[in-house]
Coordinates of C-alpha atoms in Angstrom, one line a residue:
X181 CA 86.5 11.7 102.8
X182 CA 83.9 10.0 105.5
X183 CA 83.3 11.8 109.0
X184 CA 81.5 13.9 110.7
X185 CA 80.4 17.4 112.0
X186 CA 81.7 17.7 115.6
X187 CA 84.7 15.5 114.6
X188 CA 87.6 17.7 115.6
X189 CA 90.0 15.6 113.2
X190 CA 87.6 16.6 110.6
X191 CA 88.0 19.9 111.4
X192 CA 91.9 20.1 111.0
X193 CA 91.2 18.1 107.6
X194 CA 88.8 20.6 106.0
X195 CA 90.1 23.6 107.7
X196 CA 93.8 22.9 106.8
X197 CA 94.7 20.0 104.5
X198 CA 92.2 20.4 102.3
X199 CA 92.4 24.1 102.1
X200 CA 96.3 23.9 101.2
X201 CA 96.8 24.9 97.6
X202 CA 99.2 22.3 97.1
X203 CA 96.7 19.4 98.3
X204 CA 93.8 21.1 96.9
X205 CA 95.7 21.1 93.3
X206 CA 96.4 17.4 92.9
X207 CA 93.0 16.5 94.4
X208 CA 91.7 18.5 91.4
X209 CA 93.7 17.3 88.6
X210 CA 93.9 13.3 89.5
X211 CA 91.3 12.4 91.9
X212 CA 87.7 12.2 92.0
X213 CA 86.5 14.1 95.4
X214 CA 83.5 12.9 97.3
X215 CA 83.1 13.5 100.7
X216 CA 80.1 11.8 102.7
X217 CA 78.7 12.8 106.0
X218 CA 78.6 9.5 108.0
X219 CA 75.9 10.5 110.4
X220 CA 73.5 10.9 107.3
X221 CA 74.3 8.5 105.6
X222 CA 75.1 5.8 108.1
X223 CA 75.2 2.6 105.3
X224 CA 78.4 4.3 104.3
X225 CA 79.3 5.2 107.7
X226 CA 79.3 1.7 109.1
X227 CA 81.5 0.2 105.6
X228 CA 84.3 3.0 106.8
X229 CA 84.0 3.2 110.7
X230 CA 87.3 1.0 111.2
X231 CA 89.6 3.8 110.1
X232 CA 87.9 6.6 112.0
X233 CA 86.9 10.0 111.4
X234 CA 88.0 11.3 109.3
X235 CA 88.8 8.4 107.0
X236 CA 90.2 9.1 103.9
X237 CA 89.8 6.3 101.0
X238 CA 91.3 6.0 97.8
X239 CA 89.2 3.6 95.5
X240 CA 90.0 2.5 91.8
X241 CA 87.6 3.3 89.2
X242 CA 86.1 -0.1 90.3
X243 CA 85.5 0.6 93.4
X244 CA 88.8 -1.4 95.0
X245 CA 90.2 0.4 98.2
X246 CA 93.7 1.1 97.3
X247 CA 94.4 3.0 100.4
X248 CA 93.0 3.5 103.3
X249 CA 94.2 6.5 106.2
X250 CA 93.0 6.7 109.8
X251 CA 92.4 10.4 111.5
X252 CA 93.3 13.3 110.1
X253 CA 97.0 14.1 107.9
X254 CA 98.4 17.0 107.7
X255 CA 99.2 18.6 104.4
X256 CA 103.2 18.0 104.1
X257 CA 102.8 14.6 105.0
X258 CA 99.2 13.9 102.1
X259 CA 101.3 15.4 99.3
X260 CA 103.7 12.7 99.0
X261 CA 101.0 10.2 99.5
X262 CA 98.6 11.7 96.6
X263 CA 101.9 12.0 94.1
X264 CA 102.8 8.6 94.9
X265 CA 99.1 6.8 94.2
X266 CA 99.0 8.9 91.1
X267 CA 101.9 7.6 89.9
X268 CA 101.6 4.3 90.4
X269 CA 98.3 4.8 89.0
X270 CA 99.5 5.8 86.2
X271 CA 102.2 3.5 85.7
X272 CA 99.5 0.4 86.1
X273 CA 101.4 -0.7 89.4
X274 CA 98.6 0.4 91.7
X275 CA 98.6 -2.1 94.5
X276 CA 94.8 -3.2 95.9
X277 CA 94.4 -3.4 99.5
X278 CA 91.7 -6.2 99.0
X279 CA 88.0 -6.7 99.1
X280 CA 86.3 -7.9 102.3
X281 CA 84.1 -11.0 101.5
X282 CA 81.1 -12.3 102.8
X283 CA 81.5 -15.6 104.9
X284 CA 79.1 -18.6 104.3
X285 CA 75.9 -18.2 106.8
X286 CA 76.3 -20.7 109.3
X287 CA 72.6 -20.9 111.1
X288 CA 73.3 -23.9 113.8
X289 CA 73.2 -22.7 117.9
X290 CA 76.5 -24.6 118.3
X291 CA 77.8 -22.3 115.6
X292 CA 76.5 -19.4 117.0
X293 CA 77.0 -20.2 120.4
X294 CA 81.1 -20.7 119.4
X295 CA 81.2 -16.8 117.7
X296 CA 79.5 -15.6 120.8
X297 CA 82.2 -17.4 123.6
X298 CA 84.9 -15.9 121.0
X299 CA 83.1 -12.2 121.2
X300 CA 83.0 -12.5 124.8
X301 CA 86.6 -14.4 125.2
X302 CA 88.2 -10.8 123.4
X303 CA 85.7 -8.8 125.6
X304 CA 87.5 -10.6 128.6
X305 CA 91.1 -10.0 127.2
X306 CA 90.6 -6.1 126.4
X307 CA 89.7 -5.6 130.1
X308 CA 91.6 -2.7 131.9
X309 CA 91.2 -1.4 135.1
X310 CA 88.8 1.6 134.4
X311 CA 87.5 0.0 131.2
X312 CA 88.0 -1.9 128.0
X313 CA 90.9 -1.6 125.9
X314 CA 94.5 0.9 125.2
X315 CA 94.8 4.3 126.9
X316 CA 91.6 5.6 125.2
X317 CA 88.9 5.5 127.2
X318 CA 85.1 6.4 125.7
X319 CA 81.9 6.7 127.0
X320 CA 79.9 3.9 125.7
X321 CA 76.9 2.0 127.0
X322 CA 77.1 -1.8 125.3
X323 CA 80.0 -2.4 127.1
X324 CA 78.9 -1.4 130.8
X325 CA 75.6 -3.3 130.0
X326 CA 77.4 -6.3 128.8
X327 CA 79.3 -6.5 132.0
X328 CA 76.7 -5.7 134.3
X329 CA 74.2 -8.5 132.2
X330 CA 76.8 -10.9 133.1
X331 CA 77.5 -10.0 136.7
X332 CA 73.7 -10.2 136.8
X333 CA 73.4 -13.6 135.3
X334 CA 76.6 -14.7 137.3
X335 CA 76.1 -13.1 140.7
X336 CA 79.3 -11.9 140.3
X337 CA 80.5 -9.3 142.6
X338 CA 84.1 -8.7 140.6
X339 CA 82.2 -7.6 137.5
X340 CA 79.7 -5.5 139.1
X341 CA 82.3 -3.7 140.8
X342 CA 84.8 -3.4 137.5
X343 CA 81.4 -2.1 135.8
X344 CA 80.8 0.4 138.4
X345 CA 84.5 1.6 138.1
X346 CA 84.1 2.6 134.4
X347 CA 80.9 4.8 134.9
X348 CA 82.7 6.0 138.0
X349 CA 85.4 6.8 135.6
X350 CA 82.8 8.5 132.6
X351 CA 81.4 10.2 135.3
X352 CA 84.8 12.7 135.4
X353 CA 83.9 13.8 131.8
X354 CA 81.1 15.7 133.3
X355 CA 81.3 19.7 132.2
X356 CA 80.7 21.4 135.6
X357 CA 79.4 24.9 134.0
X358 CA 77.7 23.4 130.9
X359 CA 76.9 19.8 132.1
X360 CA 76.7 17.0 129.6
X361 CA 79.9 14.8 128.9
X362 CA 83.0 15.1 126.7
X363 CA 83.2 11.9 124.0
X364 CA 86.2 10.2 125.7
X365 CA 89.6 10.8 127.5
X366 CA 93.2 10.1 126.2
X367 CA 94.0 8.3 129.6
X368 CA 93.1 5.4 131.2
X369 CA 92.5 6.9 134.2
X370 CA 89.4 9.2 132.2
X371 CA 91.5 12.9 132.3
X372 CA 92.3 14.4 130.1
X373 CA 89.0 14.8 128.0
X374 CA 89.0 15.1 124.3
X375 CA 86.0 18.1 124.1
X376 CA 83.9 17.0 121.7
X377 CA 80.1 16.9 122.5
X378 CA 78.2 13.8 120.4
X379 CA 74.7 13.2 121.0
X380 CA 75.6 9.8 120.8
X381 CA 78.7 9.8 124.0
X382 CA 75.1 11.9 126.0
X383 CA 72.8 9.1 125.7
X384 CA 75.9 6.6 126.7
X385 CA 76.3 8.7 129.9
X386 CA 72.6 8.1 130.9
X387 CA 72.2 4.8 129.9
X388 CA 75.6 3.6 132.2
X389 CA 74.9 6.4 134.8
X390 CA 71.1 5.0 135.4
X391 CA 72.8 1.4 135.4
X392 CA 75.0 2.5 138.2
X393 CA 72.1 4.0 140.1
X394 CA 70.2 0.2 139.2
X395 CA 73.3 -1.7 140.4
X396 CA 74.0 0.5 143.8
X397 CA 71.1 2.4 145.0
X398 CA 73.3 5.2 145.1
X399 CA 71.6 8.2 144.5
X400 CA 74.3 10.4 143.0
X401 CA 74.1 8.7 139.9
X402 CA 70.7 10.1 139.5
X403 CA 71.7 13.5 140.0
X404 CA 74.6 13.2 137.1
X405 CA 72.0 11.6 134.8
X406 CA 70.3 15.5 135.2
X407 CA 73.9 17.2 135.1
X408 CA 73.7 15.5 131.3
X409 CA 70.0 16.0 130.4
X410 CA 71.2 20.2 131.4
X411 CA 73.2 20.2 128.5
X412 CA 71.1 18.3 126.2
X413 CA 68.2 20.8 127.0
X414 CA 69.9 23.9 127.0
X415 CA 72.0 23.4 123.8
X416 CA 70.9 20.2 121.8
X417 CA 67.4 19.9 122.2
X418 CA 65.0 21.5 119.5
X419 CA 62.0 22.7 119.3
X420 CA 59.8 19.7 118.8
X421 CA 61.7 17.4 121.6
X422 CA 64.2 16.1 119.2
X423 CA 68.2 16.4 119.8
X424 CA 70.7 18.0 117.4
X425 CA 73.7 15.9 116.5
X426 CA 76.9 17.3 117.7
X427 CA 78.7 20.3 119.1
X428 CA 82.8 21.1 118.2
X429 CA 85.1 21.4 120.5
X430 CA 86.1 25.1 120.2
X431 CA 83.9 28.1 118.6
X432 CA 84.9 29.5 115.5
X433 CA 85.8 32.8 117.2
X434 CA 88.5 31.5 119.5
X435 CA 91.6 33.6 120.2
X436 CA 94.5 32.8 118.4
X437 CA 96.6 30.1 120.5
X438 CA 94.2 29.1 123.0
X439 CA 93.2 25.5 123.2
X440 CA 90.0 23.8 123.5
X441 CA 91.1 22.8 126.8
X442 CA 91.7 26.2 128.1
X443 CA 88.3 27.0 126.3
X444 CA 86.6 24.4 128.5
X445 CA 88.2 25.7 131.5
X446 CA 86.4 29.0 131.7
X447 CA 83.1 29.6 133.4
X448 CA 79.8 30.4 131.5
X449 CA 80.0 33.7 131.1
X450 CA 84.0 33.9 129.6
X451 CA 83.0 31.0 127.6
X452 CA 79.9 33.0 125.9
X453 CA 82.0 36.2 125.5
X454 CA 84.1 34.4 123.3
X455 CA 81.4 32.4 121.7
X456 CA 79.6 29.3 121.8
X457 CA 81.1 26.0 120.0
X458 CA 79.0 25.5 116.6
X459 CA 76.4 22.7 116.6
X460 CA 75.6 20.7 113.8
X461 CA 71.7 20.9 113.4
X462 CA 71.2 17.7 111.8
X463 CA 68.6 15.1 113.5
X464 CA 69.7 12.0 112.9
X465 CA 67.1 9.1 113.7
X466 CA 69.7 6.5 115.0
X467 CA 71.0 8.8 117.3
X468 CA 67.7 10.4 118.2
X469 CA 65.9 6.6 118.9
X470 CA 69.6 5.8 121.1
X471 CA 69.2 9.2 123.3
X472 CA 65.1 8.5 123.9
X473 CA 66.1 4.6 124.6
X474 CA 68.7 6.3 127.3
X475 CA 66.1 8.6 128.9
X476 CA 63.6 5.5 129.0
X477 CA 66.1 3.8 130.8
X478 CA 66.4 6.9 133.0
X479 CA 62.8 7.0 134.0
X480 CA 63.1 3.4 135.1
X481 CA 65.9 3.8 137.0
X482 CA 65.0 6.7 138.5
X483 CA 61.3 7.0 138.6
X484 CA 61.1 10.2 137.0
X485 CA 58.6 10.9 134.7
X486 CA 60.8 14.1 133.6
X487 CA 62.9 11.3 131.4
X488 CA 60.1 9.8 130.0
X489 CA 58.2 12.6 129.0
X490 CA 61.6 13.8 127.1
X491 CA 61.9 10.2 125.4
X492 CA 58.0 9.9 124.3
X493 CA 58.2 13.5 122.9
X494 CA 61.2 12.7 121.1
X495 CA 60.1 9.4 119.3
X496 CA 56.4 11.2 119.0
X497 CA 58.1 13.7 116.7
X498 CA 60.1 11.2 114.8
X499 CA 56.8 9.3 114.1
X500 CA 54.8 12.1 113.3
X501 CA 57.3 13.1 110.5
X502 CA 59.9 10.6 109.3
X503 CA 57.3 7.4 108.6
X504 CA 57.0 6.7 105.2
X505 CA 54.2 4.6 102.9
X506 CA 55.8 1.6 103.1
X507 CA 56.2 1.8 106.9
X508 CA 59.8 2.3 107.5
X509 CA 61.6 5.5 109.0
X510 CA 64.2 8.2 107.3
X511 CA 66.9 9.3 108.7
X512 CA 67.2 12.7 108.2
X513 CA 64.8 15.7 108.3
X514 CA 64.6 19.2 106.7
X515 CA 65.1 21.0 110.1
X516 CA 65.3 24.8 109.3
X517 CA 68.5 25.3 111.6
X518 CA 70.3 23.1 109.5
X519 CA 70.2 25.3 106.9
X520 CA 72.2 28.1 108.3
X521 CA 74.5 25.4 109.6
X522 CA 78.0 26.2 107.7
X523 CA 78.8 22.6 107.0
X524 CA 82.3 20.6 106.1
X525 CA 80.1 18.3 103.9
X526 CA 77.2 18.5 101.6
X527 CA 73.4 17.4 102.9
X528 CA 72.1 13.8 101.8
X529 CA 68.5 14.3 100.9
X530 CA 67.8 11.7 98.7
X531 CA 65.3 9.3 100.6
X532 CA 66.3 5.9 101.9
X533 CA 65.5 3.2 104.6
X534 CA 68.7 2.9 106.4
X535 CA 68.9 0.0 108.6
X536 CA 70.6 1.9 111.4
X537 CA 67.6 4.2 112.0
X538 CA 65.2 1.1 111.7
X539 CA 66.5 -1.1 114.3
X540 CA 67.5 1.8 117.1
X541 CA 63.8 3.5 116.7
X542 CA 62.3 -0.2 116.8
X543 CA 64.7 -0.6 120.2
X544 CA 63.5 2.5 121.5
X545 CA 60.0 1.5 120.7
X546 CA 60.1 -1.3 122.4
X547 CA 61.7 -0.2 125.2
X548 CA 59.1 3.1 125.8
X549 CA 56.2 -0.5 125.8
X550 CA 58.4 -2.2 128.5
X551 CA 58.8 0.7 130.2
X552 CA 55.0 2.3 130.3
X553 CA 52.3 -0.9 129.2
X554 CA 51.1 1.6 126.5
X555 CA 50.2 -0.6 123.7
X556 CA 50.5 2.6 120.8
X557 CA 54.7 1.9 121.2
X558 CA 54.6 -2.3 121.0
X559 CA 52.2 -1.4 117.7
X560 CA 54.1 0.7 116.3
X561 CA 57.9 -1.2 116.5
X562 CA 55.7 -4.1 115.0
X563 CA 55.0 -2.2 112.1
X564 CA 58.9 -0.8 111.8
X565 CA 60.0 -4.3 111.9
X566 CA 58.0 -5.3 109.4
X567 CA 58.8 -2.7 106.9
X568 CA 62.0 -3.2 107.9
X569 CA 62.2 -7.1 106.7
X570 CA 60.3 -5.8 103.6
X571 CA 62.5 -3.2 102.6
X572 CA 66.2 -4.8 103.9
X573 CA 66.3 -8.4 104.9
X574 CA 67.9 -10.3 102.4
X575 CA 65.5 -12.8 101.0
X576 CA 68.3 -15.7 99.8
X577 CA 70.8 -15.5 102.6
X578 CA 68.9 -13.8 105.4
X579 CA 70.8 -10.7 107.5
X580 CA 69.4 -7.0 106.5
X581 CA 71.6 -4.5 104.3
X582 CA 72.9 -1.7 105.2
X583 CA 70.5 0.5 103.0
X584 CA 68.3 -0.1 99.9
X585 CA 70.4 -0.7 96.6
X586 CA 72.4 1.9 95.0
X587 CA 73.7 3.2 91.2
X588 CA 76.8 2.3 92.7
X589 CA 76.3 -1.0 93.9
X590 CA 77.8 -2.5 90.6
X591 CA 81.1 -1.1 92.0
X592 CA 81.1 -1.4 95.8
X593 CA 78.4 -4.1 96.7
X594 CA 76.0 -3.6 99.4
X595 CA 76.9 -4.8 103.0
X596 CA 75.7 -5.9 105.8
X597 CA 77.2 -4.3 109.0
X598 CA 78.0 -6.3 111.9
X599 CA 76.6 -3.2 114.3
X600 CA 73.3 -2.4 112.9
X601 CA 72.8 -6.4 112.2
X602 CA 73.4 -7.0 116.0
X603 CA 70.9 -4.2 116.8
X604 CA 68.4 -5.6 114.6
X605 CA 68.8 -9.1 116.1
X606 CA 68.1 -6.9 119.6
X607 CA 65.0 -5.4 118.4
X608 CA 63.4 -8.7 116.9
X609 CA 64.7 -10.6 119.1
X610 CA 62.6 -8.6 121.7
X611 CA 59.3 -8.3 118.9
X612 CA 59.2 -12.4 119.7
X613 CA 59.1 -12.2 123.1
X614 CA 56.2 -9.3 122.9
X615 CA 54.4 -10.8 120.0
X616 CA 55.4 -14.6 120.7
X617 CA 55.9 -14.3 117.0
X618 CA 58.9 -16.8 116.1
X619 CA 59.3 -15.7 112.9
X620 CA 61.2 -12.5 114.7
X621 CA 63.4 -15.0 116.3
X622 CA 64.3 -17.3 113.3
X623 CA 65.2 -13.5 111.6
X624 CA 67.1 -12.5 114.3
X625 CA 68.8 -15.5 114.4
X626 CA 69.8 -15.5 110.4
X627 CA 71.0 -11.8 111.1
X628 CA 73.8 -13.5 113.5
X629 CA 74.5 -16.2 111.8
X630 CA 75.9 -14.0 109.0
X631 CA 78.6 -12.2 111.3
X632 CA 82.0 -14.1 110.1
X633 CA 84.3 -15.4 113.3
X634 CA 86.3 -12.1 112.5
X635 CA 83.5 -9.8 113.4
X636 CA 82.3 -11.8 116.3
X637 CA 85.2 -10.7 118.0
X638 CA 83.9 -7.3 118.0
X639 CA 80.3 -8.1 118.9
X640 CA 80.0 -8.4 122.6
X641 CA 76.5 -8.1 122.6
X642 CA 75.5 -11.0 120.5
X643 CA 75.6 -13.3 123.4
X644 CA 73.4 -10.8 124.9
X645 CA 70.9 -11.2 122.2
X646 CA 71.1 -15.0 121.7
X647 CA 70.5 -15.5 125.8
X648 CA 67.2 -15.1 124.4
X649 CA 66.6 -18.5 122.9

């Protein structure tokens, strides 16, 4: 079981299917349990991301995937599934879903230049109207910046304006009493909000709403980059400048058959009588390095040193306690709210590089040096991106891993995700313009080279990152 706090899939999951005494039972007597929270530990988050949270993966004692399940199930319909793996478990006719293998690193530009038109040929195709894509629409900010990079690069009006029309679209996800934005809408035309709050969706909001301001001078975008920032203050912000994870859509508390809809739909002070929406308490570097990039961004947009001061206090923190001997960052703290948090999964407190925190601090890093002069920030992502090729690069074949090795390694092999290897590439790639250093370059470079012509089709950014040559 892989998901996360504020995941209200999760919720149902833990709240009802695993709590059914019929589920519960088989689990018990013929499975192995584990259940990992994917914000803390992000290596395993990134392997299972494809199916969603929650995703629910049945391995063989060798660490096969025999099935995998997307979003949540509800009891009636697990049952049948759990009797009918056991069985054929049993019976030796257990059928293996497959293994994903590595591809064969293939370093030449024209090689990379080929994966990155076939990323950006998909990114073409999966263009709607209001965004990218089915009916789902989410608030994300590679998207919006790829578009915008390329109407930049292009002079081209029709992409600007299609850009502007998905942030235009976000922008209806904006809570009116609370502020801040739900994740994403089940519409294409952004209504119908699904009323999650994720630290992560927050930081997208700024990022694309200080784009728009960037792209049209039009200073309402500023004002709904400070509708987001009241949320993230008054509920997610803690003590020492950092931001907690995630909030649920509905507070433990709620009447009996009111939706999180109608819950959203009250004003503050109905809302508060019935409770406040729990908030998990975790602070996650990753997401704490992307919401300080986004408030970075903010200031430069904007001009307001309000957003800067709430991204250098963020990362200040994060510095001041997460950097270890060797240099690199963890991604988890021992925040004292987190310990009254009452959790769906166990706390990960074993410590570990994970290259997800690595490359979005050393992002942030250098984006708090492009955006101030100061040279404490530039010094600093030098030194993360060193530890970071110390402790994860792959020496033979080049590309970073996912984490540092595991006990269970021997069974599921250490990867290298196509996300946190594209953000790497990002944050070296920008060390070599700073440093003039090409050994960033030829690093960032091998990182690429790695992602397989299947996953290129799902990094839109790449071409981003290799305009840099």
């Amino acid at each position: 079981d892989v998901g996360s706090e504020g995941c209200t899939s999760c919720r149902w999951m833990h709240e009802g299917t695993y709590k059914d005494p019929e589920v519960a039972r088989r689990v018990r007597e013929q499975f192995v349990a584990v259940s990992v929270d994917a914000d803390q530990e992000p290596d395993l988050g990134a392997r299972y991301e494809p199916w969603g949270w929650p995703a629910e993966i049945f391995l063989t004692g060798d660490g096969q995937v025999a099935l995998a399940i997307q979003g949540s199930e509800p009891a009636k319909e697990l049952v049948p599934i759990l009797d009918d793996l056991a069985k054929k478990y049993a019976a030796g006719t257990l059928a293996i879903e497959g293994k994903v293998v590595q591809g064969t690193p293939e370093s030449s530009d024209a090689a990379l230049d080929a994966r990155c038109a076939a990323a950006v040929s998909v990114f073409d195709d999966g263009r709607a109207a209001t965004g990218w894509g089915g009916d789902l629409r989410v608030i994300e900010a590679a998207p919006v910046e790829l578009e915008l990079y390329r109407a930049a690069a292009r002079d081209d009006a029709g992409k600007r304006a299609h850009a502007l029309e998905v942030v235009t679209g976000e922008a209806k996800l904006l809570d009116p009493v609370w502020g801040g934005v739900a994740i994403a809408a089940i519409s294409p035309t952004w209504d119908r909000p699904i009323h999650e709050r994720r630290m992560l969706h927050e930081a997208a909001a700024i990022a694309t709403f200080a784009d728009a301001l960037d792209v049209s001078r039009d200073k309402t975008w500023g004002a709904r980059i400070a509708e987001v920032d009241r949320y993230v203050r008054g509920f997610m912000t803690a003590p020492d400048g950092t931001f907690y994870s995630t909030q649920k859509d509905e507070p433990a508390s709620m009447p009996a058959g009111m939706k999180s809809a109608q819950y959203w739909a009250l004003d503050d002070a109905h809302r508060r009588a019935i409770g406040i929406p729990p908030i998990d308490h975790g602070v996650y570097t990753d997401q704490n390095a992307r919401v300080a990039a986004s408030y970075a961004r903010a200031y430069e947009a904007t001009g307001d040193t309000r957003w800067l001061e709430t991204a250098t206090k963020a990362v200040g923190a994060l510095l001041a306690t997460r950097v270890q001997p060797a240099g690199w960052v963890l991604q988890g703290g021992k925040e004292a709210a987190l310990a009254h948090d009452a959790r769906y999964r166990p706390t990960d407190d074993e410590p570990r590089p994970y290259l997800a925190a690595q490359a979005e601090l050393g992002l942030a890093l250098v984006l708090l040096h492009e955006a101030t002069g100061e040279t404490r920030w530039r010094d600093a992502a030098v030194q993360l991106g060193k530890a970071t090729r110390a402790a994860l690069e792959d020496p033979k074949d080049g590309g970073f891993f996912a984490t540092s090795a595991r006990d269970t390694d021997a069974l599921v092999a250490r990867d290298k995700p196509l996300g946190e290897n594209v953000q790497t590439a990002r944050f070296f790639l920008r060390l070599a313009a700073l440093t003039h250093d090409a050994s960033w370059r030829d690093s960032a470079r091998k990182a690429l080279a790695l992602v397989g012509e299947r996953q290129a089709r799902a990094a839109g950014l790449s071409d981003q990152a290799l305009d840099a040559r």
